[in-house]
Amino acid sequence: MVSPASSAPTRTSESPIGVFDSGIGGLSVLQALHAELPHQRYVYVADSGHAPYGEREPQHVIDRTMAAAEHLVARHGIQALVVACNTATAIAIHLLRAEHPQLPLVGLEPAIKPAAQHSRNHRVGVLATRGTLQSEKFRVLHASLAQQAEFVLQPCDGLAGAIERQDEERIATLSAQYASALGPCGTAPGCIDTVVLGCTHYPLIAPRLRALLGPDVAMIESGAPVARQTRRILPHIGETGTPRTVYYTTGQIGALQAAARRWVEADARVEPLELS
């Protein structure tokens, strides 16, 4: 159980920034936050015991997202929350805004708008979870850009889970399957020349995807834009101080710790977490 809101720590410009994902995928966003805001404190929550969200029922995603946000607000007094999960953003961020109206929130959505602007062939591939692609939020965004480019939407069932488990054989199989399903990629007329990595797990395997898609295909993800938006919504954020990231997981400690040490910082340490 989390503490009552009345006993939550006071929020200040020195308070940590909360970063939440269904698992290790949000580490790709945390990387970008560290680069953009290197002097900040962060609290990273991975709900790995319930990952991946992209293949879960919407109400499950809502319940888990709200519980994680309540924990970060009540126990850590976060000054802002980055929802580093496309599925959680698509399904639950409007409810988070209603529940925590004073808390600055930054969510993610597949970067199909910048991809459409970037594509010279006006053909964009979108690799994402089924939950993200079927959400109302994505449907509205997709419809608003229908005149700018043709989007080839590819749900990647199982890929986020394989990355979560760091199952290299399964990652290789599914990556090849879904890259092939997009169709011809490259700069030749009619080919997909831009691919959106629409799940925060996917940038963690960017080199593998690059090898499959080809060197001339642009890959666009959301980590750096999200980090810049976080800076924009926190105009009084400090530029000095000792950075520190605390990691929590509802899953196996060793899995998140190995991933954080591989992709973010060599001395990352993880604590167990129960969310009710």
PDB file of N, CA, C and O in Angstrom, residues 193-268:
ATOM      1  N   ASP A 193      10.674   4.343 -46.497  1.00  0.00           N
ATOM      2  CA  ASP A 193      11.991   4.922 -46.235  1.00  0.00           C
ATOM      3  C   ASP A 193      12.149   5.411 -44.801  1.00  0.00           C
ATOM      4  O   ASP A 193      13.222   5.864 -44.408  1.00  0.00           O
ATOM      5  N   THR A 194      11.077   5.284 -44.011  1.00  0.00           N
ATOM      6  CA  THR A 194      11.111   5.747 -42.617  1.00  0.00           C
ATOM      7  C   THR A 194      10.309   4.759 -41.775  1.00  0.00           C
ATOM      8  O   THR A 194       9.195   4.392 -42.138  1.00  0.00           O
ATOM      9  N   VAL A 195      10.888   4.336 -40.655  1.00  0.00           N
ATOM     10  CA  VAL A 195      10.217   3.387 -39.773  1.00  0.00           C
ATOM     11  C   VAL A 195      10.165   3.957 -38.364  1.00  0.00           C
ATOM     12  O   VAL A 195      11.187   4.410 -37.825  1.00  0.00           O
ATOM     13  N   VAL A 196       8.980   3.929 -37.789  1.00  0.00           N
ATOM     14  CA  VAL A 196       8.770   4.414 -36.422  1.00  0.00           C
ATOM     15  C   VAL A 196       8.912   3.240 -35.453  1.00  0.00           C
ATOM     16  O   VAL A 196       8.266   2.196 -35.633  1.00  0.00           O
ATOM     17  N   LEU A 197       9.742   3.416 -34.454  1.00  0.00           N
ATOM     18  CA  LEU A 197       9.855   2.433 -33.364  1.00  0.00           C
ATOM     19  C   LEU A 197       8.843   2.846 -32.304  1.00  0.00           C
ATOM     20  O   LEU A 197       9.121   3.681 -31.443  1.00  0.00           O
ATOM     21  N   GLY A 198       7.652   2.264 -32.378  1.00  0.00           N
ATOM     22  CA  GLY A 198       6.525   2.731 -31.594  1.00  0.00           C
ATOM     23  C   GLY A 198       6.348   2.067 -30.252  1.00  0.00           C
ATOM     24  O   GLY A 198       5.253   2.085 -29.689  1.00  0.00           O
ATOM     25  N   CYS A 199       7.392   1.480 -29.717  1.00  0.00           N
ATOM     26  CA  CYS A 199       7.407   0.911 -28.364  1.00  0.00           C
ATOM     27  C   CYS A 199       8.776   1.210 -27.784  1.00  0.00           C
ATOM     28  O   CYS A 199       9.786   1.071 -28.490  1.00  0.00           O
ATOM     29  N   THR A 200       8.824   1.603 -26.527  1.00  0.00           N
ATOM     30  CA  THR A 200      10.116   1.992 -25.950  1.00  0.00           C
ATOM     31  C   THR A 200      11.080   0.825 -25.818  1.00  0.00           C
ATOM     32  O   THR A 200      12.285   1.040 -25.642  1.00  0.00           O
ATOM     33  N   HIS A 201      10.586  -0.392 -25.914  1.00  0.00           N
ATOM     34  CA  HIS A 201      11.495  -1.542 -25.911  1.00  0.00           C
ATOM     35  C   HIS A 201      12.332  -1.598 -27.188  1.00  0.00           C
ATOM     36  O   HIS A 201      13.486  -2.048 -27.157  1.00  0.00           O
ATOM     37  N   TYR A 202      11.773  -1.164 -28.305  1.00  0.00           N
ATOM     38  CA  TYR A 202      12.408  -1.418 -29.591  1.00  0.00           C
ATOM     39  C   TYR A 202      13.733  -0.667 -29.799  1.00  0.00           C
ATOM     40  O   TYR A 202      14.641  -1.224 -30.442  1.00  0.00           O
ATOM     41  N   PRO A 203      13.894   0.558 -29.318  1.00  0.00           N
ATOM     42  CA  PRO A 203      15.211   1.194 -29.472  1.00  0.00           C
ATOM     43  C   PRO A 203      16.348   0.407 -28.818  1.00  0.00           C
ATOM     44  O   PRO A 203      17.514   0.573 -29.207  1.00  0.00           O
ATOM     45  N   LEU A 204      16.024  -0.441 -27.847  1.00  0.00           N
ATOM     46  CA  LEU A 204      17.063  -1.241 -27.207  1.00  0.00           C
ATOM     47  C   LEU A 204      17.652  -2.282 -28.153  1.00  0.00           C
ATOM     48  O   LEU A 204      18.740  -2.801 -27.897  1.00  0.00           O
ATOM     49  N   ILE A 205      16.942  -2.580 -29.234  1.00  0.00           N
ATOM     50  CA  ILE A 205      17.473  -3.514 -30.239  1.00  0.00           C
ATOM     51  C   ILE A 205      17.658  -2.799 -31.581  1.00  0.00           C
ATOM     52  O   ILE A 205      17.592  -3.427 -32.644  1.00  0.00           O
ATOM     53  N   ALA A 206      17.899  -1.509 -31.531  1.00  0.00           N
ATOM     54  CA  ALA A 206      18.035  -0.715 -32.758  1.00  0.00           C
ATOM     55  C   ALA A 206      19.092  -1.258 -33.719  1.00  0.00           C
ATOM     56  O   ALA A 206      18.856  -1.280 -34.931  1.00  0.00           O
ATOM     57  N   PRO A 207      20.268  -1.690 -33.257  1.00  0.00           N
ATOM     58  CA  PRO A 207      21.251  -2.221 -34.211  1.00  0.00           C
ATOM     59  C   PRO A 207      20.731  -3.425 -34.994  1.00  0.00           C
ATOM     60  O   PRO A 207      21.003  -3.557 -36.193  1.00  0.00           O
ATOM     61  N   ARG A 208      19.988  -4.299 -34.335  1.00  0.00           N
ATOM     62  CA  ARG A 208      19.432  -5.459 -35.029  1.00  0.00           C
ATOM     63  C   ARG A 208      18.404  -5.007 -36.071  1.00  0.00           C
ATOM     64  O   ARG A 208      18.387  -5.502 -37.211  1.00  0.00           O
ATOM     65  N   LEU A 209      17.543  -4.073 -35.696  1.00  0.00           N
ATOM     66  CA  LEU A 209      16.541  -3.576 -36.637  1.00  0.00           C
ATOM     67  C   LEU A 209      17.202  -2.841 -37.800  1.00  0.00           C
ATOM     68  O   LEU A 209      16.757  -2.961 -38.952  1.00  0.00           O
ATOM     69  N   ARG A 210      18.253  -2.109 -37.513  1.00  0.00           N
ATOM     70  CA  ARG A 210      18.980  -1.407 -38.567  1.00  0.00           C
ATOM     71  C   ARG A 210      19.542  -2.394 -39.591  1.00  0.00           C
ATOM     72  O   ARG A 210      19.452  -2.168 -40.810  1.00  0.00           O
ATOM     73  N   ALA A 211      20.076  -3.493 -39.117  1.00  0.00           N
ATOM     74  CA  ALA A 211      20.628  -4.501 -40.021  1.00  0.00           C
ATOM     75  C   ALA A 211      19.540  -5.109 -40.905  1.00  0.00           C
ATOM     76  O   ALA A 211      19.784  -5.449 -42.066  1.00  0.00           O
ATOM     77  N   LEU A 212      18.320  -5.227 -40.382  1.00  0.00           N
ATOM     78  CA  LEU A 212      17.218  -5.812 -41.135  1.00  0.00           C
ATOM     79  C   LEU A 212      16.584  -4.821 -42.106  1.00  0.00           C
ATOM     80  O   LEU A 212      16.207  -5.195 -43.224  1.00  0.00           O
ATOM     81  N   LEU A 213      16.475  -3.571 -41.699  1.00  0.00           N
ATOM     82  CA  LEU A 213      15.783  -2.570 -42.512  1.00  0.00           C
ATOM     83  C   LEU A 213      16.677  -1.956 -43.576  1.00  0.00           C
ATOM     84  O   LEU A 213      16.195  -1.475 -44.606  1.00  0.00           O
ATOM     85  N   GLY A 214      17.955  -1.958 -43.317  1.00  0.00           N
ATOM     86  CA  GLY A 214      18.892  -1.384 -44.272  1.00  0.00           C
ATOM     87  C   GLY A 214      19.416  -0.039 -43.818  1.00  0.00           C
ATOM     88  O   GLY A 214      18.762   0.680 -43.046  1.00  0.00           O
ATOM     89  N   PRO A 215      20.610   0.335 -44.290  1.00  0.00           N
ATOM     90  CA  PRO A 215      21.284   1.543 -43.801  1.00  0.00           C
ATOM     91  C   PRO A 215      20.628   2.852 -44.232  1.00  0.00           C
ATOM     92  O   PRO A 215      20.891   3.890 -43.632  1.00  0.00           O
ATOM     93  N   ASP A 216      19.782   2.809 -45.258  1.00  0.00           N
ATOM     94  CA  ASP A 216      19.203   4.051 -45.772  1.00  0.00           C
ATOM     95  C   ASP A 216      17.832   4.375 -45.200  1.00  0.00           C
ATOM     96  O   ASP A 216      17.258   5.419 -45.515  1.00  0.00           O
ATOM     97  N   VAL A 217      17.296   3.481 -44.386  1.00  0.00           N
ATOM     98  CA  VAL A 217      15.978   3.697 -43.796  1.00  0.00           C
ATOM     99  C   VAL A 217      16.124   4.464 -42.483  1.00  0.00           C
ATOM    100  O   VAL A 217      16.884   4.057 -41.601  1.00  0.00           O
ATOM    101  N   ALA A 218      15.393   5.555 -42.349  1.00  0.00           N
ATOM    102  CA  ALA A 218      15.425   6.332 -41.110  1.00  0.00           C
ATOM    103  C   ALA A 218      14.591   5.627 -40.044  1.00  0.00           C
ATOM    104  O   ALA A 218      13.463   5.188 -40.317  1.00  0.00           O
ATOM    105  N   MET A 219      15.140   5.498 -38.847  1.00  0.00           N
ATOM    106  CA  MET A 219      14.394   4.942 -37.722  1.00  0.00           C
ATOM    107  C   MET A 219      14.136   6.069 -36.725  1.00  0.00           C
ATOM    108  O   MET A 219      15.064   6.752 -36.296  1.00  0.00           O
ATOM    109  N   ILE A 220      12.876   6.245 -36.373  1.00  0.00           N
ATOM    110  CA  ILE A 220      12.485   7.366 -35.518  1.00  0.00           C
ATOM    111  C   ILE A 220      11.835   6.831 -34.251  1.00  0.00           C
ATOM    112  O   ILE A 220      10.922   6.001 -34.302  1.00  0.00           O
ATOM    113  N   GLU A 221      12.339   7.295 -33.109  1.00  0.00           N
ATOM    114  CA  GLU A 221      11.763   6.914 -31.817  1.00  0.00           C
ATOM    115  C   GLU A 221      11.562   8.161 -30.975  1.00  0.00           C
ATOM    116  O   GLU A 221      11.853   9.267 -31.428  1.00  0.00           O
ATOM    117  N   SER A 222      11.043   7.987 -29.759  1.00  0.00           N
ATOM    118  CA  SER A 222      10.528   9.124 -29.001  1.00  0.00           C
ATOM    119  C   SER A 222      11.372   9.570 -27.829  1.00  0.00           C
ATOM    120  O   SER A 222      11.028  10.550 -27.165  1.00  0.00           O
ATOM    121  N   GLY A 223      12.484   8.895 -27.544  1.00  0.00           N
ATOM    122  CA  GLY A 223      13.234   9.202 -26.331  1.00  0.00           C
ATOM    123  C   GLY A 223      13.724  10.631 -26.250  1.00  0.00           C
ATOM    124  O   GLY A 223      13.458  11.345 -25.265  1.00  0.00           O
ATOM    125  N   ALA A 224      14.442  11.093 -27.268  1.00  0.00           N
ATOM    126  CA  ALA A 224      14.997  12.453 -27.234  1.00  0.00           C
ATOM    127  C   ALA A 224      13.903  13.520 -27.215  1.00  0.00           C
ATOM    128  O   ALA A 224      13.990  14.474 -26.429  1.00  0.00           O
ATOM    129  N   PRO A 225      12.846  13.427 -28.043  1.00  0.00           N
ATOM    130  CA  PRO A 225      11.773  14.428 -27.951  1.00  0.00           C
ATOM    131  C   PRO A 225      11.099  14.460 -26.588  1.00  0.00           C
ATOM    132  O   PRO A 225      10.739  15.536 -26.097  1.00  0.00           O
ATOM    133  N   VAL A 226      10.928  13.296 -25.972  1.00  0.00           N
ATOM    134  CA  VAL A 226      10.324  13.253 -24.637  1.00  0.00           C
ATOM    135  C   VAL A 226      11.229  13.939 -23.622  1.00  0.00           C
ATOM    136  O   VAL A 226      10.762  14.682 -22.742  1.00  0.00           O
ATOM    137  N   ALA A 227      12.530  13.712 -23.713  1.00  0.00           N
ATOM    138  CA  ALA A 227      13.468  14.367 -22.801  1.00  0.00           C
ATOM    139  C   ALA A 227      13.432  15.878 -22.971  1.00  0.00           C
ATOM    140  O   ALA A 227      13.456  16.627 -21.989  1.00  0.00           O
ATOM    141  N   ARG A 228      13.356  16.342 -24.217  1.00  0.00           N
ATOM    142  CA  ARG A 228      13.282  17.798 -24.452  1.00  0.00           C
ATOM    143  C   ARG A 228      11.975  18.371 -23.913  1.00  0.00           C
ATOM    144  O   ARG A 228      11.960  19.476 -23.342  1.00  0.00           O
ATOM    145  N   GLN A 229      10.878  17.636 -24.069  1.00  0.00           N
ATOM    146  CA  GLN A 229       9.596  18.103 -23.538  1.00  0.00           C
ATOM    147  C   GLN A 229       9.623  18.155 -22.017  1.00  0.00           C
ATOM    148  O   GLN A 229       9.047  19.060 -21.403  1.00  0.00           O
ATOM    149  N   THR A 230      10.305  17.209 -21.393  1.00  0.00           N
ATOM    150  CA  THR A 230      10.436  17.218 -19.933  1.00  0.00           C
ATOM    151  C   THR A 230      11.174  18.466 -19.481  1.00  0.00           C
ATOM    152  O   THR A 230      10.787  19.107 -18.493  1.00  0.00           O
ATOM    153  N   ARG A 231      12.214  18.833 -20.180  1.00  0.00           N
ATOM    154  CA  ARG A 231      12.912  20.072 -19.860  1.00  0.00           C
ATOM    155  C   ARG A 231      11.991  21.285 -20.016  1.00  0.00           C
ATOM    156  O   ARG A 231      11.989  22.194 -19.174  1.00  0.00           O
ATOM    157  N   ARG A 232      11.185  21.294 -21.077  1.00  0.00           N
ATOM    158  CA  ARG A 232      10.302  22.442 -21.330  1.00  0.00           C
ATOM    159  C   ARG A 232       9.264  22.616 -20.232  1.00  0.00           C
ATOM    160  O   ARG A 232       8.928  23.756 -19.865  1.00  0.00           O
ATOM    161  N   ILE A 233       8.732  21.515 -19.707  1.00  0.00           N
ATOM    162  CA  ILE A 233       7.675  21.657 -18.704  1.00  0.00           C
ATOM    163  C   ILE A 233       8.223  21.919 -17.311  1.00  0.00           C
ATOM    164  O   ILE A 233       7.451  22.178 -16.385  1.00  0.00           O
ATOM    165  N   LEU A 234       9.541  21.823 -17.159  1.00  0.00           N
ATOM    166  CA  LEU A 234      10.179  22.097 -15.865  1.00  0.00           C
ATOM    167  C   LEU A 234      11.188  23.234 -16.042  1.00  0.00           C
ATOM    168  O   LEU A 234      12.395  23.028 -15.990  1.00  0.00           O
ATOM    169  N   PRO A 235      10.695  24.459 -16.251  1.00  0.00           N
ATOM    170  CA  PRO A 235      11.600  25.569 -16.592  1.00  0.00           C
ATOM    171  C   PRO A 235      12.571  25.940 -15.495  1.00  0.00           C
ATOM    172  O   PRO A 235      13.606  26.557 -15.761  1.00  0.00           O
ATOM    173  N   HIS A 236      12.277  25.596 -14.254  1.00  0.00           N
ATOM    174  CA  HIS A 236      13.155  25.980 -13.138  1.00  0.00           C
ATOM    175  C   HIS A 236      14.021  24.816 -12.675  1.00  0.00           C
ATOM    176  O   HIS A 236      14.559  24.836 -11.565  1.00  0.00           O
ATOM    177  N   ILE A 237      14.164  23.836 -13.524  1.00  0.00           N
ATOM    178  CA  ILE A 237      14.944  22.669 -13.143  1.00  0.00           C
ATOM    179  C   ILE A 237      16.412  23.047 -12.955  1.00  0.00           C
ATOM    180  O   ILE A 237      16.951  23.899 -13.671  1.00  0.00           O
ATOM    181  N   GLY A 238      17.046  22.450 -11.974  1.00  0.00           N
ATOM    182  CA  GLY A 238      18.431  22.790 -11.659  1.00  0.00           C
ATOM    183  C   GLY A 238      19.419  22.282 -12.687  1.00  0.00           C
ATOM    184  O   GLY A 238      19.194  21.274 -13.349  1.00  0.00           O
ATOM    185  N   GLU A 239      20.528  22.991 -12.812  1.00  0.00           N
ATOM    186  CA  GLU A 239      21.592  22.601 -13.739  1.00  0.00           C
ATOM    187  C   GLU A 239      22.836  22.118 -12.990  1.00  0.00           C
ATOM    188  O   GLU A 239      23.867  21.864 -13.600  1.00  0.00           O
ATOM    189  N   THR A 240      22.710  22.032 -11.689  1.00  0.00           N
ATOM    190  CA  THR A 240      23.803  21.497 -10.888  1.00  0.00           C
ATOM    191  C   THR A 240      23.227  20.465  -9.937  1.00  0.00           C
ATOM    192  O   THR A 240      22.016  20.332  -9.793  1.00  0.00           O
ATOM    193  N   GLY A 241      24.093  19.746  -9.276  1.00  0.00           N
ATOM    194  CA  GLY A 241      23.634  18.744  -8.330  1.00  0.00           C
ATOM    195  C   GLY A 241      24.184  17.374  -8.675  1.00  0.00           C
ATOM    196  O   GLY A 241      24.745  17.158  -9.746  1.00  0.00           O
ATOM    197  N   THR A 242      24.007  16.461  -7.743  1.00  0.00           N
ATOM    198  CA  THR A 242      24.510  15.103  -7.919  1.00  0.00           C
ATOM    199  C   THR A 242      23.403  14.227  -8.490  1.00  0.00           C
ATOM    200  O   THR A 242      22.380  14.015  -7.837  1.00  0.00           O
ATOM    201  N   PRO A 243      23.590  13.731  -9.703  1.00  0.00           N
ATOM    202  CA  PRO A 243      22.539  12.890 -10.297  1.00  0.00           C
ATOM    203  C   PRO A 243      22.437  11.553  -9.576  1.00  0.00           C
ATOM    204  O   PRO A 243      23.422  11.027  -9.065  1.00  0.00           O
ATOM    205  N   ARG A 244      21.234  11.019  -9.538  1.00  0.00           N
ATOM    206  CA  ARG A 244      21.027   9.728  -8.875  1.00  0.00           C
ATOM    207  C   ARG A 244      19.754   9.112  -9.414  1.00  0.00           C
ATOM    208  O   ARG A 244      18.739   9.797  -9.555  1.00  0.00           O
ATOM    209  N   THR A 245      19.808   7.856  -9.754  1.00  0.00           N
ATOM    210  CA  THR A 245      18.621   7.141 -10.207  1.00  0.00           C
ATOM    211  C   THR A 245      18.388   5.945  -9.302  1.00  0.00           C
ATOM    212  O   THR A 245      19.297   5.148  -9.057  1.00  0.00           O
ATOM    213  N   VAL A 246      17.168   5.850  -8.799  1.00  0.00           N
ATOM    214  CA  VAL A 246      16.748   4.711  -7.991  1.00  0.00           C
ATOM    215  C   VAL A 246      15.819   3.864  -8.858  1.00  0.00           C
ATOM    216  O   VAL A 246      14.902   4.387  -9.483  1.00  0.00           O
ATOM    217  N   TYR A 247      16.069   2.573  -8.896  1.00  0.00           N
ATOM    218  CA  TYR A 247      15.305   1.657  -9.746  1.00  0.00           C
ATOM    219  C   TYR A 247      14.458   0.723  -8.886  1.00  0.00           C
ATOM    220  O   TYR A 247      14.932   0.174  -7.894  1.00  0.00           O
ATOM    221  N   TYR A 248      13.208   0.520  -9.310  1.00  0.00           N
ATOM    222  CA  TYR A 248      12.317  -0.423  -8.650  1.00  0.00           C
ATOM    223  C   TYR A 248      11.670  -1.316  -9.707  1.00  0.00           C
ATOM    224  O   TYR A 248      11.402  -0.872 -10.824  1.00  0.00           O
ATOM    225  N   THR A 249      11.382  -2.554  -9.325  1.00  0.00           N
ATOM    226  CA  THR A 249      10.683  -3.452 -10.239  1.00  0.00           C
ATOM    227  C   THR A 249       9.714  -4.344  -9.482  1.00  0.00           C
ATOM    228  O   THR A 249       9.973  -4.725  -8.333  1.00  0.00           O
ATOM    229  N   THR A 250       8.604  -4.656 -10.146  1.00  0.00           N
ATOM    230  CA  THR A 250       7.659  -5.625  -9.591  1.00  0.00           C
ATOM    231  C   THR A 250       7.991  -7.032 -10.075  1.00  0.00           C
ATOM    232  O   THR A 250       7.304  -7.977  -9.722  1.00  0.00           O
ATOM    233  N   GLY A 251       9.024  -7.146 -10.892  1.00  0.00           N
ATOM    234  CA  GLY A 251       9.448  -8.441 -11.415  1.00  0.00           C
ATOM    235  C   GLY A 251      10.759  -8.884 -10.800  1.00  0.00           C
ATOM    236  O   GLY A 251      11.047  -8.601  -9.636  1.00  0.00           O
ATOM    237  N   GLN A 252      11.575  -9.552 -11.589  1.00  0.00           N
ATOM    238  CA  GLN A 252      12.845 -10.068 -11.109  1.00  0.00           C
ATOM    239  C   GLN A 252      13.881  -8.944 -11.040  1.00  0.00           C
ATOM    240  O   GLN A 252      14.128  -8.265 -12.035  1.00  0.00           O
ATOM    241  N   ILE A 253      14.474  -8.783  -9.881  1.00  0.00           N
ATOM    242  CA  ILE A 253      15.455  -7.721  -9.679  1.00  0.00           C
ATOM    243  C   ILE A 253      16.624  -7.874 -10.639  1.00  0.00           C
ATOM    244  O   ILE A 253      17.075  -6.897 -11.257  1.00  0.00           O
ATOM    245  N   GLY A 254      17.112  -9.094 -10.790  1.00  0.00           N
ATOM    246  CA  GLY A 254      18.284  -9.314 -11.631  1.00  0.00           C
ATOM    247  C   GLY A 254      18.080  -8.920 -13.071  1.00  0.00           C
ATOM    248  O   GLY A 254      19.002  -8.427 -13.731  1.00  0.00           O
ATOM    249  N   ALA A 255      16.863  -9.100 -13.589  1.00  0.00           N
ATOM    250  CA  ALA A 255      16.593  -8.785 -14.990  1.00  0.00           C
ATOM    251  C   ALA A 255      16.690  -7.283 -15.235  1.00  0.00           C
ATOM    252  O   ALA A 255      17.339  -6.837 -16.189  1.00  0.00           O
ATOM    253  N   LEU A 256      16.030  -6.485 -14.368  1.00  0.00           N
ATOM    254  CA  LEU A 256      16.104  -5.032 -14.550  1.00  0.00           C
ATOM    255  C   LEU A 256      17.509  -4.532 -14.267  1.00  0.00           C
ATOM    256  O   LEU A 256      18.016  -3.636 -14.963  1.00  0.00           O
ATOM    257  N   GLN A 257      18.160  -5.083 -13.255  1.00  0.00           N
ATOM    258  CA  GLN A 257      19.506  -4.617 -12.918  1.00  0.00           C
ATOM    259  C   GLN A 257      20.477  -4.867 -14.072  1.00  0.00           C
ATOM    260  O   GLN A 257      21.279  -3.986 -14.425  1.00  0.00           O
ATOM    261  N   ALA A 258      20.390  -6.040 -14.673  1.00  0.00           N
ATOM    262  CA  ALA A 258      21.267  -6.340 -15.814  1.00  0.00           C
ATOM    263  C   ALA A 258      20.984  -5.408 -16.979  1.00  0.00           C
ATOM    264  O   ALA A 258      21.910  -4.913 -17.638  1.00  0.00           O
ATOM    265  N   ALA A 259      19.705  -5.142 -17.232  1.00  0.00           N
ATOM    266  CA  ALA A 259      19.343  -4.264 -18.340  1.00  0.00           C
ATOM    267  C   ALA A 259      19.786  -2.830 -18.074  1.00  0.00           C
ATOM    268  O   ALA A 259      20.320  -2.152 -18.961  1.00  0.00           O
ATOM    269  N   ALA A 260      19.570  -2.341 -16.851  1.00  0.00           N
ATOM    270  CA  ALA A 260      19.965  -0.970 -16.519  1.00  0.00           C
ATOM    271  C   ALA A 260      21.474  -0.800 -16.595  1.00  0.00           C
ATOM    272  O   ALA A 260      21.979   0.233 -17.052  1.00  0.00           O
ATOM    273  N   ARG A 261      22.213  -1.818 -16.152  1.00  0.00           N
ATOM    274  CA  ARG A 261      23.677  -1.744 -16.217  1.00  0.00           C
ATOM    275  C   ARG A 261      24.175  -1.824 -17.656  1.00  0.00           C
ATOM    276  O   ARG A 261      25.207  -1.238 -17.995  1.00  0.00           O
ATOM    277  N   ARG A 262      23.434  -2.507 -18.500  1.00  0.00           N
ATOM    278  CA  ARG A 262      23.827  -2.633 -19.897  1.00  0.00           C
ATOM    279  C   ARG A 262      23.553  -1.359 -20.680  1.00  0.00           C
ATOM    280  O   ARG A 262      24.365  -0.936 -21.496  1.00  0.00           O
ATOM    281  N   TRP A 263      22.401  -0.730 -20.413  1.00  0.00           N
ATOM    282  CA  TRP A 263      21.961   0.356 -21.273  1.00  0.00           C
ATOM    283  C   TRP A 263      21.996   1.746 -20.644  1.00  0.00           C
ATOM    284  O   TRP A 263      21.876   2.741 -21.351  1.00  0.00           O
ATOM    285  N   VAL A 264      22.128   1.842 -19.317  1.00  0.00           N
ATOM    286  CA  VAL A 264      22.047   3.172 -18.692  1.00  0.00           C
ATOM    287  C   VAL A 264      23.278   3.489 -17.864  1.00  0.00           C
ATOM    288  O   VAL A 264      24.021   4.426 -18.158  1.00  0.00           O
ATOM    289  N   GLU A 265      23.519   2.749 -16.784  1.00  0.00           N
ATOM    290  CA  GLU A 265      24.650   3.065 -15.919  1.00  0.00           C
ATOM    291  C   GLU A 265      25.194   1.790 -15.288  1.00  0.00           C
ATOM    292  O   GLU A 265      24.442   0.916 -14.860  1.00  0.00           O
ATOM    293  N   ALA A 266      26.501   1.705 -15.223  1.00  0.00           N
ATOM    294  CA  ALA A 266      27.176   0.455 -14.847  1.00  0.00           C
ATOM    295  C   ALA A 266      26.916   0.035 -13.411  1.00  0.00           C
ATOM    296  O   ALA A 266      27.000  -1.150 -13.081  1.00  0.00           O
ATOM    297  N   ASP A 267      26.606   0.999 -12.532  1.00  0.00           N
ATOM    298  CA  ASP A 267      26.432   0.661 -11.118  1.00  0.00           C
ATOM    299  C   ASP A 267      24.969   0.686 -10.677  1.00  0.00           C
ATOM    300  O   ASP A 267      24.674   0.833  -9.489  1.00  0.00           O
ATOM    301  N   ALA A 268      24.051   0.547 -11.609  1.00  0.00           N
ATOM    302  CA  ALA A 268      22.628   0.582 -11.270  1.00  0.00           C
ATOM    303  C   ALA A 268      22.278  -0.512 -10.272  1.00  0.00           C
ATOM    304  O   ALA A 268      22.734  -1.650 -10.392  1.00  0.00           O
TER     305      ALA A 268
END
